[in-house]
mmCIF file of C-alpha atoms and ligand atoms in Angstrom:
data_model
loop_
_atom_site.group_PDB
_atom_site.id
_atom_site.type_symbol
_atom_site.label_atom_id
_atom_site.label_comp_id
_atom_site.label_asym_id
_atom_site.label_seq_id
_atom_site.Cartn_x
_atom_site.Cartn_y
_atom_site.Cartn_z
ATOM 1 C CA UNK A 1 41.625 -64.328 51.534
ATOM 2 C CA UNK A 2 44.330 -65.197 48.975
ATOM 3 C CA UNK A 3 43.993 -66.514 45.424
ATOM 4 C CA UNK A 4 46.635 -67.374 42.808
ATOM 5 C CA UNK A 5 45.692 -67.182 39.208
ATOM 6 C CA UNK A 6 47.558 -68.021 36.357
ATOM 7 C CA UNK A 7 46.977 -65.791 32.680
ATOM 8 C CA UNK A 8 48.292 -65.388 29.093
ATOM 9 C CA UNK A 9 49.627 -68.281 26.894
ATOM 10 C CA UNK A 10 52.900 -70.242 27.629
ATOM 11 C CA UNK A 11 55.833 -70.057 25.100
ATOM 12 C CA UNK A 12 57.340 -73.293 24.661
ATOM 13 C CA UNK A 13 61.124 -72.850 23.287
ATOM 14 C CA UNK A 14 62.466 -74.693 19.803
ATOM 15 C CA UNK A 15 65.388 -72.622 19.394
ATOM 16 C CA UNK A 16 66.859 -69.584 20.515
ATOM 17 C CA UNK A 17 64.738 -67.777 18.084
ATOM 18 C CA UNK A 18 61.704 -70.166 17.184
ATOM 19 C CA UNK A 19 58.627 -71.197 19.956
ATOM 20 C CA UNK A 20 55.544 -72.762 20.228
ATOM 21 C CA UNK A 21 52.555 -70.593 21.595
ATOM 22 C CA UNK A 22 49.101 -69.357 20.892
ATOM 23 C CA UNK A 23 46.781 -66.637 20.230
ATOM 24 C CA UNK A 24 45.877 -65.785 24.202
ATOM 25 C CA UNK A 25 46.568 -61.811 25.039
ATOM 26 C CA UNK A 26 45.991 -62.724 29.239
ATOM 27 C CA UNK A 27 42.853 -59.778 29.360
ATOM 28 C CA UNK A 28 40.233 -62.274 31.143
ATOM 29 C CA UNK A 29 43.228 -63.345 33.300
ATOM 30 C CA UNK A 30 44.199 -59.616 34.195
ATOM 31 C CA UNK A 31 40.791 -58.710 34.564
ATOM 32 C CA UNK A 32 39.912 -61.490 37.167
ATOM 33 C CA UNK A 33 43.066 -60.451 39.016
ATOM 34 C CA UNK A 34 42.071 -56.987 39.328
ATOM 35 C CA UNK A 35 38.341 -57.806 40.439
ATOM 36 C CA UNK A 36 39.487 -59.879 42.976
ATOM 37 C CA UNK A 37 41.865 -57.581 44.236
ATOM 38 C CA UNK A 38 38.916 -55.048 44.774
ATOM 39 C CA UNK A 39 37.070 -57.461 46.209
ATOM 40 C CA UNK A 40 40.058 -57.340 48.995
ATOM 41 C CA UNK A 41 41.782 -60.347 47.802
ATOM 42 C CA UNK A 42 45.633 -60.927 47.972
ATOM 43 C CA UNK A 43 46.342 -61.644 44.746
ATOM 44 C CA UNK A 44 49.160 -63.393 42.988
ATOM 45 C CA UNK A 45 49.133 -63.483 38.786
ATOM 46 C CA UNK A 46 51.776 -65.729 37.370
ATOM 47 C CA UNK A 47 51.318 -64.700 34.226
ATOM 48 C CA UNK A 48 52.568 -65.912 30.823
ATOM 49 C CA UNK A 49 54.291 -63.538 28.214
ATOM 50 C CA UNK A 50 51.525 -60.830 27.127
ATOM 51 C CA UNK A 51 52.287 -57.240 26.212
ATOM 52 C CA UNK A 52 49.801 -56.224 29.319
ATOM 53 C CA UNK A 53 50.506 -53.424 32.079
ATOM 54 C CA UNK A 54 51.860 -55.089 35.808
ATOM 55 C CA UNK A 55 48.450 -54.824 37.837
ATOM 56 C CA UNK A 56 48.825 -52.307 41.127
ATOM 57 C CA UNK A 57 48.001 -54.098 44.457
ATOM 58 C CA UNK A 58 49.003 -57.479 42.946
ATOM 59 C CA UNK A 59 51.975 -60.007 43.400
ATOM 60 C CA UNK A 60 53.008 -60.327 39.636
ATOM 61 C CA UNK A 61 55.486 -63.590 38.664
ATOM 62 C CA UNK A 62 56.091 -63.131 34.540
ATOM 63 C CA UNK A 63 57.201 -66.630 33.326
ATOM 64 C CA UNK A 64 57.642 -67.903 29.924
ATOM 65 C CA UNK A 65 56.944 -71.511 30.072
ATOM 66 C CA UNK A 66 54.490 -74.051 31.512
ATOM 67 C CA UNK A 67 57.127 -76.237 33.598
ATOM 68 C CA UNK A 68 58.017 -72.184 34.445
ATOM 69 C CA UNK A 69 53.974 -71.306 35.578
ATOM 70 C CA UNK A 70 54.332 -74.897 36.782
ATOM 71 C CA UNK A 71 56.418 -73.540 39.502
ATOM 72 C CA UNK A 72 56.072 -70.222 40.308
ATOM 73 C CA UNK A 73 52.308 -71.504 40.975
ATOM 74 C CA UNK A 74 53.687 -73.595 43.719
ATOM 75 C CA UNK A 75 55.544 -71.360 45.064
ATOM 76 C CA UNK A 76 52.970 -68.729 45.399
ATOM 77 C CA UNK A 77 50.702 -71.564 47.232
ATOM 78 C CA UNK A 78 48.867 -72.474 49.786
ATOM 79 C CA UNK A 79 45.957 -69.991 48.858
ATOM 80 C CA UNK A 80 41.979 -70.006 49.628
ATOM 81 C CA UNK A 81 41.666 -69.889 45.808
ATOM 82 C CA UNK A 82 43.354 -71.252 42.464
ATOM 83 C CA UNK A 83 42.039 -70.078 38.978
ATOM 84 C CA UNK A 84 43.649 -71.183 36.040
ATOM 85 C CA UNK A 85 43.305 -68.742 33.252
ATOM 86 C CA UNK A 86 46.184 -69.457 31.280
ATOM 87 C CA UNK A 87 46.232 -71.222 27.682
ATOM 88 C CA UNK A 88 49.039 -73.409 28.491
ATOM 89 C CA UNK A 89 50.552 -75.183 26.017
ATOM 90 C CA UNK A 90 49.824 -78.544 26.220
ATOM 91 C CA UNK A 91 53.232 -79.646 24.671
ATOM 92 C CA UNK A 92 56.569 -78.864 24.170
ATOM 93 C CA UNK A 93 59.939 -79.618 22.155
ATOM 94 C CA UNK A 94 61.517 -82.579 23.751
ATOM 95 C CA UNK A 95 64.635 -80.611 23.043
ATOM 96 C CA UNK A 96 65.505 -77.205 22.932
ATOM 97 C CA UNK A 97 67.873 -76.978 20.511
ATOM 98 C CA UNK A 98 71.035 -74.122 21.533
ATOM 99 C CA UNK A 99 71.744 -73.360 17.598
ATOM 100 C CA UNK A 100 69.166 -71.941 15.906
ATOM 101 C CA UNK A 101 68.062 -74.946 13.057
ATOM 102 C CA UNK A 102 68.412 -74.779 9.654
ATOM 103 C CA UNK A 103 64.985 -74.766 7.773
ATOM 104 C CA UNK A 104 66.121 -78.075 5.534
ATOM 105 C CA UNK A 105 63.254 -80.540 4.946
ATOM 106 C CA UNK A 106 65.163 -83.228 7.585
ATOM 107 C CA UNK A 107 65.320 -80.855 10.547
ATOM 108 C CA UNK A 108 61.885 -79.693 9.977
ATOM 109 C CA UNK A 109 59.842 -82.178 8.112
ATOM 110 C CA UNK A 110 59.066 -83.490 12.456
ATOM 111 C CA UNK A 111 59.208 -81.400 15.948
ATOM 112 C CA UNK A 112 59.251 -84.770 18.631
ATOM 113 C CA UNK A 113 57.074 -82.938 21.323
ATOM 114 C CA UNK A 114 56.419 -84.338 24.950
ATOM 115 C CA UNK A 115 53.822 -83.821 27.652
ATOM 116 C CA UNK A 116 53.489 -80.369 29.984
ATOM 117 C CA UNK A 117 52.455 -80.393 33.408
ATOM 118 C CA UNK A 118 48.558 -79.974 34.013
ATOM 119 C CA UNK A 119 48.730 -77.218 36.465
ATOM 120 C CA UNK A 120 45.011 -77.360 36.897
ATOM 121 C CA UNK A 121 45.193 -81.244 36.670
ATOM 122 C CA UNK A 122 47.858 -81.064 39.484
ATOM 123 C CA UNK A 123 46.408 -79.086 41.583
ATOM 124 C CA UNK A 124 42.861 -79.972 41.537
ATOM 125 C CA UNK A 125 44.157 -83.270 42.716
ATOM 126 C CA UNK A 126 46.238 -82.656 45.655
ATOM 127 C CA UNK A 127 44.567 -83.235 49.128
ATOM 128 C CA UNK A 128 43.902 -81.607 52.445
ATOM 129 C CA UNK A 129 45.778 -78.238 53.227
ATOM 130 C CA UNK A 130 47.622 -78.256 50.276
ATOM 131 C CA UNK A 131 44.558 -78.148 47.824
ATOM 132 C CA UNK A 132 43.157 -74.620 47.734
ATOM 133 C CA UNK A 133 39.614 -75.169 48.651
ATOM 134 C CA UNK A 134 38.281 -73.500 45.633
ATOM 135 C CA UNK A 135 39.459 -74.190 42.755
ATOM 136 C CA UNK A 136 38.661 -73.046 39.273
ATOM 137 C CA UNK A 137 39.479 -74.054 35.699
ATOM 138 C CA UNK A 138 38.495 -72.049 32.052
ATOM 139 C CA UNK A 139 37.228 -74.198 28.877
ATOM 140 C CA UNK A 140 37.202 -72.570 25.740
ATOM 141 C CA UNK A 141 35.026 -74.065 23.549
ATOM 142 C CA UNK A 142 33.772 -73.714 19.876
ATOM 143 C CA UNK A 143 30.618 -75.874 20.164
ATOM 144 C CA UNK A 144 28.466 -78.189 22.297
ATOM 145 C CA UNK A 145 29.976 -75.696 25.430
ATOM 146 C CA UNK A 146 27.957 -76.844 28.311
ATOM 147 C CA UNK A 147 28.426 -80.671 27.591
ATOM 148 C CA UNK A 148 32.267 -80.160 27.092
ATOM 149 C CA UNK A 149 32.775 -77.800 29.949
ATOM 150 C CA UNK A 150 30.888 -80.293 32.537
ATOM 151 C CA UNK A 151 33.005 -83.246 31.707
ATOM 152 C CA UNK A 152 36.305 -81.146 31.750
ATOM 153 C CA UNK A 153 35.440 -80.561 35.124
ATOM 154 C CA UNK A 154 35.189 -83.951 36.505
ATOM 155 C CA UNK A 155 38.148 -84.585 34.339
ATOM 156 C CA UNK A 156 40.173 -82.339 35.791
ATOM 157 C CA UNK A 157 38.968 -82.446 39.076
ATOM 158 C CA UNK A 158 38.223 -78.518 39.617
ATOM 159 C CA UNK A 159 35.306 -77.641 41.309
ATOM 160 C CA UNK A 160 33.971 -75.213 38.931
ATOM 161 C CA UNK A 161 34.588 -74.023 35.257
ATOM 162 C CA UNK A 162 34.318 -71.165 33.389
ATOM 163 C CA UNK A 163 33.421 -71.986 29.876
ATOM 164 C CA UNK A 164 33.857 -69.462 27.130
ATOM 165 C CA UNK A 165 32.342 -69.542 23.773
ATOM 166 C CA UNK A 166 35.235 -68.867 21.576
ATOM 167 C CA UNK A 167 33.462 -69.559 18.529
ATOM 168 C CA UNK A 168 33.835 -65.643 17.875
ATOM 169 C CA UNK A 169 36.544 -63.063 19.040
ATOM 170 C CA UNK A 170 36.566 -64.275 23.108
ATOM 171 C CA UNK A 171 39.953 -65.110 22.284
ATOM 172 C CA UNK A 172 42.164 -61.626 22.033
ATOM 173 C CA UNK A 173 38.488 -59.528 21.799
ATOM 174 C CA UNK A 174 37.715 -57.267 24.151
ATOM 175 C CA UNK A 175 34.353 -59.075 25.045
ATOM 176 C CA UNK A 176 33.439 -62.051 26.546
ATOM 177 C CA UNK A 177 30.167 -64.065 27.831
ATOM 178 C CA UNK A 178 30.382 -66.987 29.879
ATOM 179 C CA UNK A 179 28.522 -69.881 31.675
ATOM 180 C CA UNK A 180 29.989 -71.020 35.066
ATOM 181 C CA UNK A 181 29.642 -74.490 35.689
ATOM 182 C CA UNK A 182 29.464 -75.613 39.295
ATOM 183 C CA UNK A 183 28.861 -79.158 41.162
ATOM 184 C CA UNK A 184 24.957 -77.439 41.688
ATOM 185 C CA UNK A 185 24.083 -76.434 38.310
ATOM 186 C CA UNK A 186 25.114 -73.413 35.651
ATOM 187 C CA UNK A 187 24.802 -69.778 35.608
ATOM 188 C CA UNK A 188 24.875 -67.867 32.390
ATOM 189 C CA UNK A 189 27.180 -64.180 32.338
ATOM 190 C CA UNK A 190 25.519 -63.062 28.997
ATOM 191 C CA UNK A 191 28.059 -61.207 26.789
ATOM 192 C CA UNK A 192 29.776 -58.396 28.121
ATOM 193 C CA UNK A 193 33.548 -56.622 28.316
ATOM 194 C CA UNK A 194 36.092 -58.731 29.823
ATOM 195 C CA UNK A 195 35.877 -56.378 33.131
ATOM 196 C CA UNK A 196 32.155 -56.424 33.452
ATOM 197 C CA UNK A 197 32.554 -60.624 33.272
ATOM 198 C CA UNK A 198 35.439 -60.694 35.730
ATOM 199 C CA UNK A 199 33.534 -58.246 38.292
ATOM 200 C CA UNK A 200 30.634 -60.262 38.504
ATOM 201 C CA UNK A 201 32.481 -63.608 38.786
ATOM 202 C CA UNK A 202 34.795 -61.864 41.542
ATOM 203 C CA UNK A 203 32.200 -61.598 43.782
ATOM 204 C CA UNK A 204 31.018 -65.043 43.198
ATOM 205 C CA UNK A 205 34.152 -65.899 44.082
ATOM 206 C CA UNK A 206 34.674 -64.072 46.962
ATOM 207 C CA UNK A 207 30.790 -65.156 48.566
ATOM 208 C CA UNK A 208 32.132 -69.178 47.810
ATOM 209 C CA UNK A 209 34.990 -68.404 49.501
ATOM 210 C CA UNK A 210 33.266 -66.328 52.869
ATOM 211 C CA UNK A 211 31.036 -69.002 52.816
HETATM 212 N N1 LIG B 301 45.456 -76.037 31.998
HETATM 213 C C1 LIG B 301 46.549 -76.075 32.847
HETATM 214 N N2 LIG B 301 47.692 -76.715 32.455
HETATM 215 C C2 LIG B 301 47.769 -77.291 31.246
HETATM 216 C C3 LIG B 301 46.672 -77.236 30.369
HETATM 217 C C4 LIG B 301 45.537 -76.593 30.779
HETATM 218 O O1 LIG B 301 46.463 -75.545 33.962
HETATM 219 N N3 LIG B 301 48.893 -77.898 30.884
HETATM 220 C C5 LIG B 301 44.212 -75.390 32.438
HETATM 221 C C6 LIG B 301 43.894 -74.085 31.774
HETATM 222 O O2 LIG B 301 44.456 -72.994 32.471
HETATM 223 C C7 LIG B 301 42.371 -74.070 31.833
HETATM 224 C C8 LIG B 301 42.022 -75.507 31.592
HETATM 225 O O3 LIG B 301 43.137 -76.250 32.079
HETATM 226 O O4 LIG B 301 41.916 -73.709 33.118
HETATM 227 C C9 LIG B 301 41.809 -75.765 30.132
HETATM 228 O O5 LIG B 301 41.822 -77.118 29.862
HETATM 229 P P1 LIG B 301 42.557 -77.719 28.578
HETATM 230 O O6 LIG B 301 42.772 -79.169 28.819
HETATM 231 O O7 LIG B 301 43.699 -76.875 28.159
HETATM 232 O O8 LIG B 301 41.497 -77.505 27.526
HETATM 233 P P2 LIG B 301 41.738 -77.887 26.076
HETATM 234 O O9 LIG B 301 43.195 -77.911 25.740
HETATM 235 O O10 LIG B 301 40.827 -76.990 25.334
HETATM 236 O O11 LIG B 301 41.291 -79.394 26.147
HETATM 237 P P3 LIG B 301 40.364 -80.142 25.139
HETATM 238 O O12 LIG B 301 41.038 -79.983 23.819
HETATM 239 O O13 LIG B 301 40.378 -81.525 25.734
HETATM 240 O O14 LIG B 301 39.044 -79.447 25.253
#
């Protein structure tokens, strides 16, 4: 059985010394990895920029940005299993400027942006051999979590989600709880370390997957 995850934020270059990124450390990303490495997976993390240990007994690709995850995610394919974990930007400078820019109001007062890849998106939607025949996004959501997580599902075309209440600390905390959204129904993982979460979705994972 092999699975291909992605974890951690993206960091979306301005200028050599400026980015765009966010708040995710990559620990419910890691800790997914490893579970499903014990559960005798062959794992491979492409992982965005986090300040987190390489995992033993896993394939680790570091990349920066999302065209970056984009394609080391393809290259790690086909698999039985994609999960994407990462908080990829959704957006990046149309330009990466070589010189670092001066802070004057004209340089800065607008940052023109365009459109990243969907890795989930992309994949979810590709057919026959080349889709992995499980595959599984993350929501994080402040509010309304069950309504929001089921139609980013059909949106995205995964078959199930993982939505996380980050209302609190899920983001960067060391805890996590979660509800797993599937075409059947939803399953509750009540609050609980990052580890304990990813065990117990592992082997979910891993029965779907034997099955
Ligand atoms: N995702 C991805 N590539 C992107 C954006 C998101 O693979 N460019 C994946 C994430 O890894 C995660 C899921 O899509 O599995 C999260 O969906 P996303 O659209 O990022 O959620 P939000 O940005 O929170 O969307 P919304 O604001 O519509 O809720």
């Amino acid at each position: 059985m092999r699975a291909v995850l992605t974890a951690g934020p993206t960091l979306e270059p301005i200028d050599p010394v400026r980015f765009l990124s966010n708040r995710s450390s990559g620990q419910q990303g890691y800790a997914l990895a490893a579970a499903l490495a014990d559960e005798g997976f062959e794992v491979t993390l492409v992982s965005g920029p986090t300040v987190l240990p390489d995992l033993a007994g896993v394939t680790m690709v570091r990349v920066e940005t999302a065209l970056e995850m984009m394609a080391a995610v393809d290259a790690a394919l086909p698999a039985d299993v994609f999960i994407a974990v990462a908080a990829v930007a959704d957006w990046r400078p149309s330009e990466v400027s070589a010189v670092k820019l001066k802070l004057d109001k004209s340089a800065m007062a607008s940052l023109p942006l365009i459109e990243n890849p969907d890795i989930l998106k992309t994949i979810s939607r590709r057919e026959g051999h080349a889709r992995p025949s499980l595959v599984v996004g993350f929501a994080a959501e402040t509010h309304d979590v069950a309504a929001h997580a089921r139609a980013k599902r059909i949106r995205k075309g995964c078959d199930w989600i993982v939505a996380n209440d980050v209302s609190g600390d899920a983001m960067g905390g060391a805890q996590n709880a979660a509800l797993l959204i599937t075409p059947d129904g939803e399953e509750a993982f009540p609050r609980a370390a990052k580890a304990e979460i990813a065990a117990q979705l592992a082997t979910r994972i891993a029965d779907a997957v034997r099955a």
